[in-house]
CSV table of C-alpha atoms in Angstrom, one decimal:
chain,number,residue,atom,x,y,z
A,1,GLY,CA,101.3,93.8,96.4
A,2,ALA,CA,99.8,97.0,97.9
A,3,VAL,CA,98.5,98.5,94.7
A,4,VAL,CA,96.2,101.5,94.7
A,5,SER,CA,94.3,102.7,91.7
A,6,GLN,CA,92.5,105.9,90.9
A,7,HIS,CA,89.8,106.5,88.3
A,8,PRO,CA,89.7,108.5,86.2
A,9,SER,CA,93.3,109.5,85.6
A,10,ARG,CA,92.2,112.8,84.2
A,11,VAL,CA,88.8,114.6,83.9
A,12,ILE,CA,87.7,117.8,82.3
A,13,CYS,CA,84.4,119.3,83.4
A,14,LYS,CA,82.4,122.5,83.1
A,15,SER,CA,82.1,124.9,85.9
A,16,GLY,CA,79.2,124.1,88.2
A,17,THR,CA,79.2,120.4,87.6
A,18,SER,CA,80.1,117.6,90.1
A,19,VAL,CA,83.0,115.2,89.6
A,20,LYS,CA,83.6,111.9,91.4
A,21,ILE,CA,87.0,110.4,91.8
A,22,GLU,CA,87.4,106.8,92.9
A,23,CYS,CA,90.3,105.3,94.9
A,24,ARG,CA,90.6,101.6,95.2
A,25,SER,CA,93.0,99.3,97.0
A,26,LEU,CA,93.4,96.3,94.7
A,27,ASP,CA,95.1,93.7,96.8
A,28,PHE,CA,94.6,94.7,100.4
A,29,GLN,CA,92.0,96.1,102.7
A,30,ALA,CA,92.4,99.8,103.4
A,31,THR,CA,91.3,100.6,106.9
A,32,THR,CA,92.2,104.2,106.3
A,33,MET,CA,92.4,106.3,103.1
A,34,PHE,CA,93.8,109.8,102.7
A,35,TRP,CA,93.1,112.4,100.1
A,36,TYR,CA,95.7,114.9,99.0
A,37,ARG,CA,95.7,117.8,96.7
A,38,GLN,CA,98.8,119.0,94.7
A,39,PHE,CA,98.9,122.3,92.8
A,40,PRO,CA,101.4,122.6,89.9
A,41,LYS,CA,105.0,122.6,91.1
A,42,GLN,CA,103.9,122.5,94.7
A,43,SER,CA,103.8,120.0,97.5
A,44,LEU,CA,101.0,117.6,98.5
A,45,MET,CA,98.5,119.0,101.0
A,46,LEU,CA,96.4,116.6,103.1
A,47,MET,CA,92.7,117.3,102.5
A,48,ALA,CA,91.0,114.6,104.6
A,49,THR,CA,91.3,111.2,106.3
A,50,SER,CA,88.6,108.6,105.9
A,51,ASN,CA,88.1,105.4,107.9
A,52,GLU,CA,85.9,102.7,106.5
A,53,GLY,CA,82.3,103.1,107.7
A,54,SER,CA,83.0,106.5,109.4
A,55,LYS,CA,82.7,110.1,108.5
A,56,ALA,CA,85.8,111.7,107.0
A,57,THR,CA,87.9,114.0,109.0
A,58,TYR,CA,88.7,117.2,107.1
A,59,GLU,CA,91.8,119.3,107.5
A,60,GLN,CA,91.4,122.9,108.5
A,61,GLY,CA,90.4,125.1,105.5
A,62,VAL,CA,89.0,122.3,103.5
A,63,GLU,CA,85.3,122.7,102.7
A,64,LYS,CA,83.5,119.5,103.6
A,65,ASP,CA,80.4,120.4,101.6
A,66,LYS,CA,82.5,120.9,98.5
A,67,PHE,CA,84.7,117.9,98.8
A,68,LEU,CA,82.5,115.0,99.8
A,69,ILE,CA,84.3,111.8,100.8
A,70,ASN,CA,82.8,108.4,101.2
A,71,HIS,CA,84.6,105.3,102.4
A,72,ALA,CA,81.9,102.7,102.1
A,73,SER,CA,84.0,99.6,101.9
A,74,LEU,CA,87.5,98.5,102.8
A,75,THR,CA,88.6,98.8,99.2
A,76,LEU,CA,86.9,101.9,97.9
A,77,SER,CA,86.9,105.6,98.8
A,78,THR,CA,85.4,108.3,96.7
A,79,LEU,CA,86.0,112.0,96.5
A,80,THR,CA,83.2,114.1,94.9
A,81,VAL,CA,84.0,117.7,94.0
A,82,THR,CA,80.6,119.4,94.0
A,83,SER,CA,79.8,122.5,92.0
A,84,ALA,CA,83.3,122.6,90.7
A,85,HIS,CA,84.9,125.9,89.8
A,86,PRO,CA,88.2,126.6,87.9
A,87,GLU,CA,90.0,127.1,91.2
A,88,ASP,CA,89.3,123.5,92.1
A,89,SER,CA,91.5,122.4,89.1
A,90,SER,CA,94.3,120.5,90.6
A,91,PHE,CA,95.9,117.0,90.9
A,92,TYR,CA,94.2,114.9,93.5
A,93,ILE,CA,96.0,111.9,95.0
A,94,CYS,CA,94.7,109.3,97.3
A,95,SER,CA,96.6,106.9,99.5
A,96,ALA,CA,95.6,103.9,101.5
A,97,ARG,CA,96.8,102.3,104.7
A,98,ASP,CA,96.3,98.8,106.0
A,99,PHE,CA,97.0,98.6,109.7
A,100,VAL,CA,98.2,95.0,109.2
A,101,ARG,CA,101.0,96.2,107.1
A,102,GLY,CA,102.0,99.0,109.5
A,103,TYR,CA,102.0,102.7,109.0
A,104,GLU,CA,103.1,102.9,105.4
A,105,GLN,CA,100.7,104.7,103.0
A,106,PHE,CA,100.4,103.4,99.4
A,107,PHE,CA,99.7,106.0,96.9
A,108,GLY,CA,97.4,106.0,93.8
A,109,PRO,CA,98.6,107.4,90.5
A,110,GLY,CA,96.5,110.6,90.9
A,111,THR,CA,93.7,112.3,89.0
A,112,ARG,CA,94.1,115.5,87.1
A,113,LEU,CA,91.0,117.6,87.3
A,114,THR,CA,90.5,120.6,85.0
A,115,VAL,CA,87.4,122.7,85.4
A,116,LEU,CA,86.6,125.0,82.5
B,1,ALA,CA,100.8,121.1,114.3
B,2,GLN,CA,104.0,120.0,112.7
B,3,THR,CA,106.0,121.6,109.8
B,4,VAL,CA,108.5,120.2,107.4
B,5,THR,CA,111.1,122.4,105.7
B,6,GLN,CA,113.1,121.6,102.6
B,7,SER,CA,115.4,124.5,102.0
B,8,GLN,CA,116.8,123.3,98.6
B,9,PRO,CA,114.2,124.0,95.8
B,10,GLU,CA,116.5,122.5,93.2
B,11,MET,CA,119.8,120.6,93.1
B,12,SER,CA,121.9,119.3,90.2
B,13,VAL,CA,124.7,116.8,90.3
B,14,GLN,CA,126.6,114.7,87.8
B,15,GLU,CA,125.8,111.1,87.4
B,16,ALA,CA,127.7,108.8,89.8
B,17,GLU,CA,128.1,111.6,92.3
B,18,THR,CA,126.8,111.6,95.9
B,19,VAL,CA,124.1,114.1,96.8
B,20,THR,CA,122.5,115.0,100.1
B,21,LEU,CA,119.0,116.5,100.3
B,22,SER,CA,118.2,118.3,103.5
B,23,CYS,CA,115.0,118.3,105.6
B,24,THR,CA,114.2,119.7,109.0
B,25,TYR,CA,110.9,119.4,110.9
B,26,ASP,CA,109.3,120.9,113.9
B,27,THR,CA,107.0,118.9,116.2
B,28,SER,CA,106.2,118.4,119.8
B,29,GLU,CA,105.3,114.8,119.2
B,30,ASN,CA,107.6,112.0,120.4
B,31,ASN,CA,106.1,109.1,118.4
B,32,TYR,CA,106.3,109.6,114.7
B,33,TYR,CA,107.7,108.4,111.4
B,34,LEU,CA,109.7,110.3,108.8
B,35,PHE,CA,109.7,109.4,105.1
B,36,TRP,CA,111.4,110.4,101.8
B,37,TYR,CA,109.2,110.1,98.7
B,38,LYS,CA,110.2,110.4,95.1
B,39,GLN,CA,107.8,111.9,92.5
B,40,PRO,CA,109.0,111.4,89.0
B,41,PRO,CA,107.3,113.2,86.0
B,42,SER,CA,104.6,110.5,86.0
B,43,ARG,CA,103.6,112.0,89.4
B,44,GLN,CA,103.3,108.6,91.0
B,45,MET,CA,104.6,108.9,94.6
B,46,ILE,CA,107.3,106.3,95.4
B,47,LEU,CA,108.5,105.6,98.9
B,48,VAL,CA,112.3,105.9,99.0
B,49,ILE,CA,113.0,105.3,102.7
B,50,ARG,CA,111.4,105.3,106.1
B,51,GLN,CA,112.7,106.1,109.6
B,52,GLU,CA,110.9,105.4,112.8
B,53,ALA,CA,111.6,108.1,115.4
B,54,TYR,CA,112.2,105.6,118.2
B,55,LYS,CA,115.0,104.0,116.3
B,56,GLN,CA,118.5,105.5,116.7
B,57,GLN,CA,120.0,103.6,113.8
B,58,ASN,CA,119.8,105.4,110.5
B,59,ALA,CA,117.7,103.7,107.8
B,60,THR,CA,119.4,102.5,104.7
B,61,GLU,CA,118.0,101.2,101.4
B,62,ASN,CA,120.6,100.2,98.8
B,63,ARG,CA,122.0,103.6,97.5
B,64,PHE,CA,119.8,105.6,99.8
B,65,SER,CA,120.5,106.4,103.4
B,66,VAL,CA,119.4,109.0,105.9
B,67,ASN,CA,121.0,111.0,108.6
B,68,PHE,CA,118.4,111.2,111.3
B,69,GLN,CA,119.2,113.7,114.1
B,70,LYS,CA,116.2,113.6,116.4
B,71,ALA,CA,117.4,116.3,118.8
B,72,ALA,CA,118.1,118.6,116.0
B,73,LYS,CA,114.9,117.6,114.2
B,74,SER,CA,116.9,116.9,111.0
B,75,PHE,CA,116.3,114.2,108.5
B,76,SER,CA,118.6,114.4,105.4
B,77,LEU,CA,118.7,111.9,102.5
B,78,LYS,CA,121.9,110.8,100.9
B,79,ILE,CA,121.9,109.3,97.5
B,80,SER,CA,125.1,107.5,96.5
B,81,ASP,CA,126.2,106.7,93.0
B,82,SER,CA,123.4,108.8,91.6
B,83,GLN,CA,121.8,107.6,88.4
B,84,LEU,CA,119.8,109.4,85.7
B,85,GLY,CA,116.7,107.6,86.9
B,86,ASP,CA,117.0,109.4,90.2
B,87,THR,CA,115.9,112.7,88.5
B,88,ALA,CA,112.7,113.6,90.2
B,89,MET,CA,111.0,115.7,92.9
B,90,TYR,CA,111.9,114.5,96.4
B,91,PHE,CA,109.6,115.2,99.3
B,92,CYS,CA,110.3,114.8,103.0
B,93,ALA,CA,107.3,113.8,105.0
B,94,PHE,CA,106.2,113.5,108.6
B,95,MET,CA,103.6,111.2,110.1
B,96,LYS,CA,102.4,111.4,113.7
B,97,ILE,CA,101.6,108.1,115.3
B,98,LYS,CA,98.6,108.1,117.6
B,99,GLY,CA,97.1,105.2,119.5
B,100,GLY,CA,96.5,102.4,117.0
B,101,GLY,CA,96.5,104.6,114.0
B,102,ALA,CA,98.3,107.4,112.3
B,103,ASP,CA,97.6,110.8,110.8
B,104,GLY,CA,98.1,111.7,107.2
B,105,LEU,CA,101.4,112.9,106.0
B,106,THR,CA,102.7,116.4,106.3
B,107,PHE,CA,105.0,117.1,103.3
B,108,GLY,CA,107.8,119.6,102.8
B,109,LYS,CA,107.8,121.7,99.6
B,110,GLY,CA,110.1,119.4,97.8
B,111,THR,CA,113.5,119.4,96.2
B,112,HIS,CA,113.8,119.0,92.4
B,113,LEU,CA,116.9,116.8,91.9
B,114,ILE,CA,118.4,116.7,88.5
B,115,ILE,CA,121.1,114.1,87.6
B,116,GLN,CA,123.2,115.3,84.7
B,117,PRO,CA,124.8,112.7,82.3
């Protein structure tokens, strides 16, 4: 149990376009989902926290207008990178938490975004 | 805000040896969890072990154990009888507990552990 999927696993887009990444909890209801960003050979940095039905809370320095997060249901959160530029190229990882299961976060497999 | 420091960018040991990865953290919080995650080349984050700050007993999961020193804000991971499959990046992470919920994770920079045959 506690499986989280992400789609797509990798995406290449042109500069100026928008890209949507989906994060789904497959066998549990995710009351909270988190989005992280990981640059090559670096650690994970928390970008934002989203609770189902509420606006996402962004970490300091993360542009909320560039990284749109929607958590419309208890099993789906989306991250949309708007007007993507090469510096947005990174590995994006989501995690999900179900308060019934406690505080553990279950991670998705990640999405590699390359902006040309 | 809290910080997590892993001072060993890379470590290499022989198979079957015991290795200890260090982690220190800084926080003014009293209610929190600490984690060690493993990230193999597939980049899937895998939970290795978890420690609740209010528990004095060190957590253990098979070959993996921690040395949690709350006063010193230290949280090291010991891997016994290391195996080739343990080769991966290891991240120490901190999570603040608040009310009925929890914040996201704050990660250290990671330690690249290489198990040599």
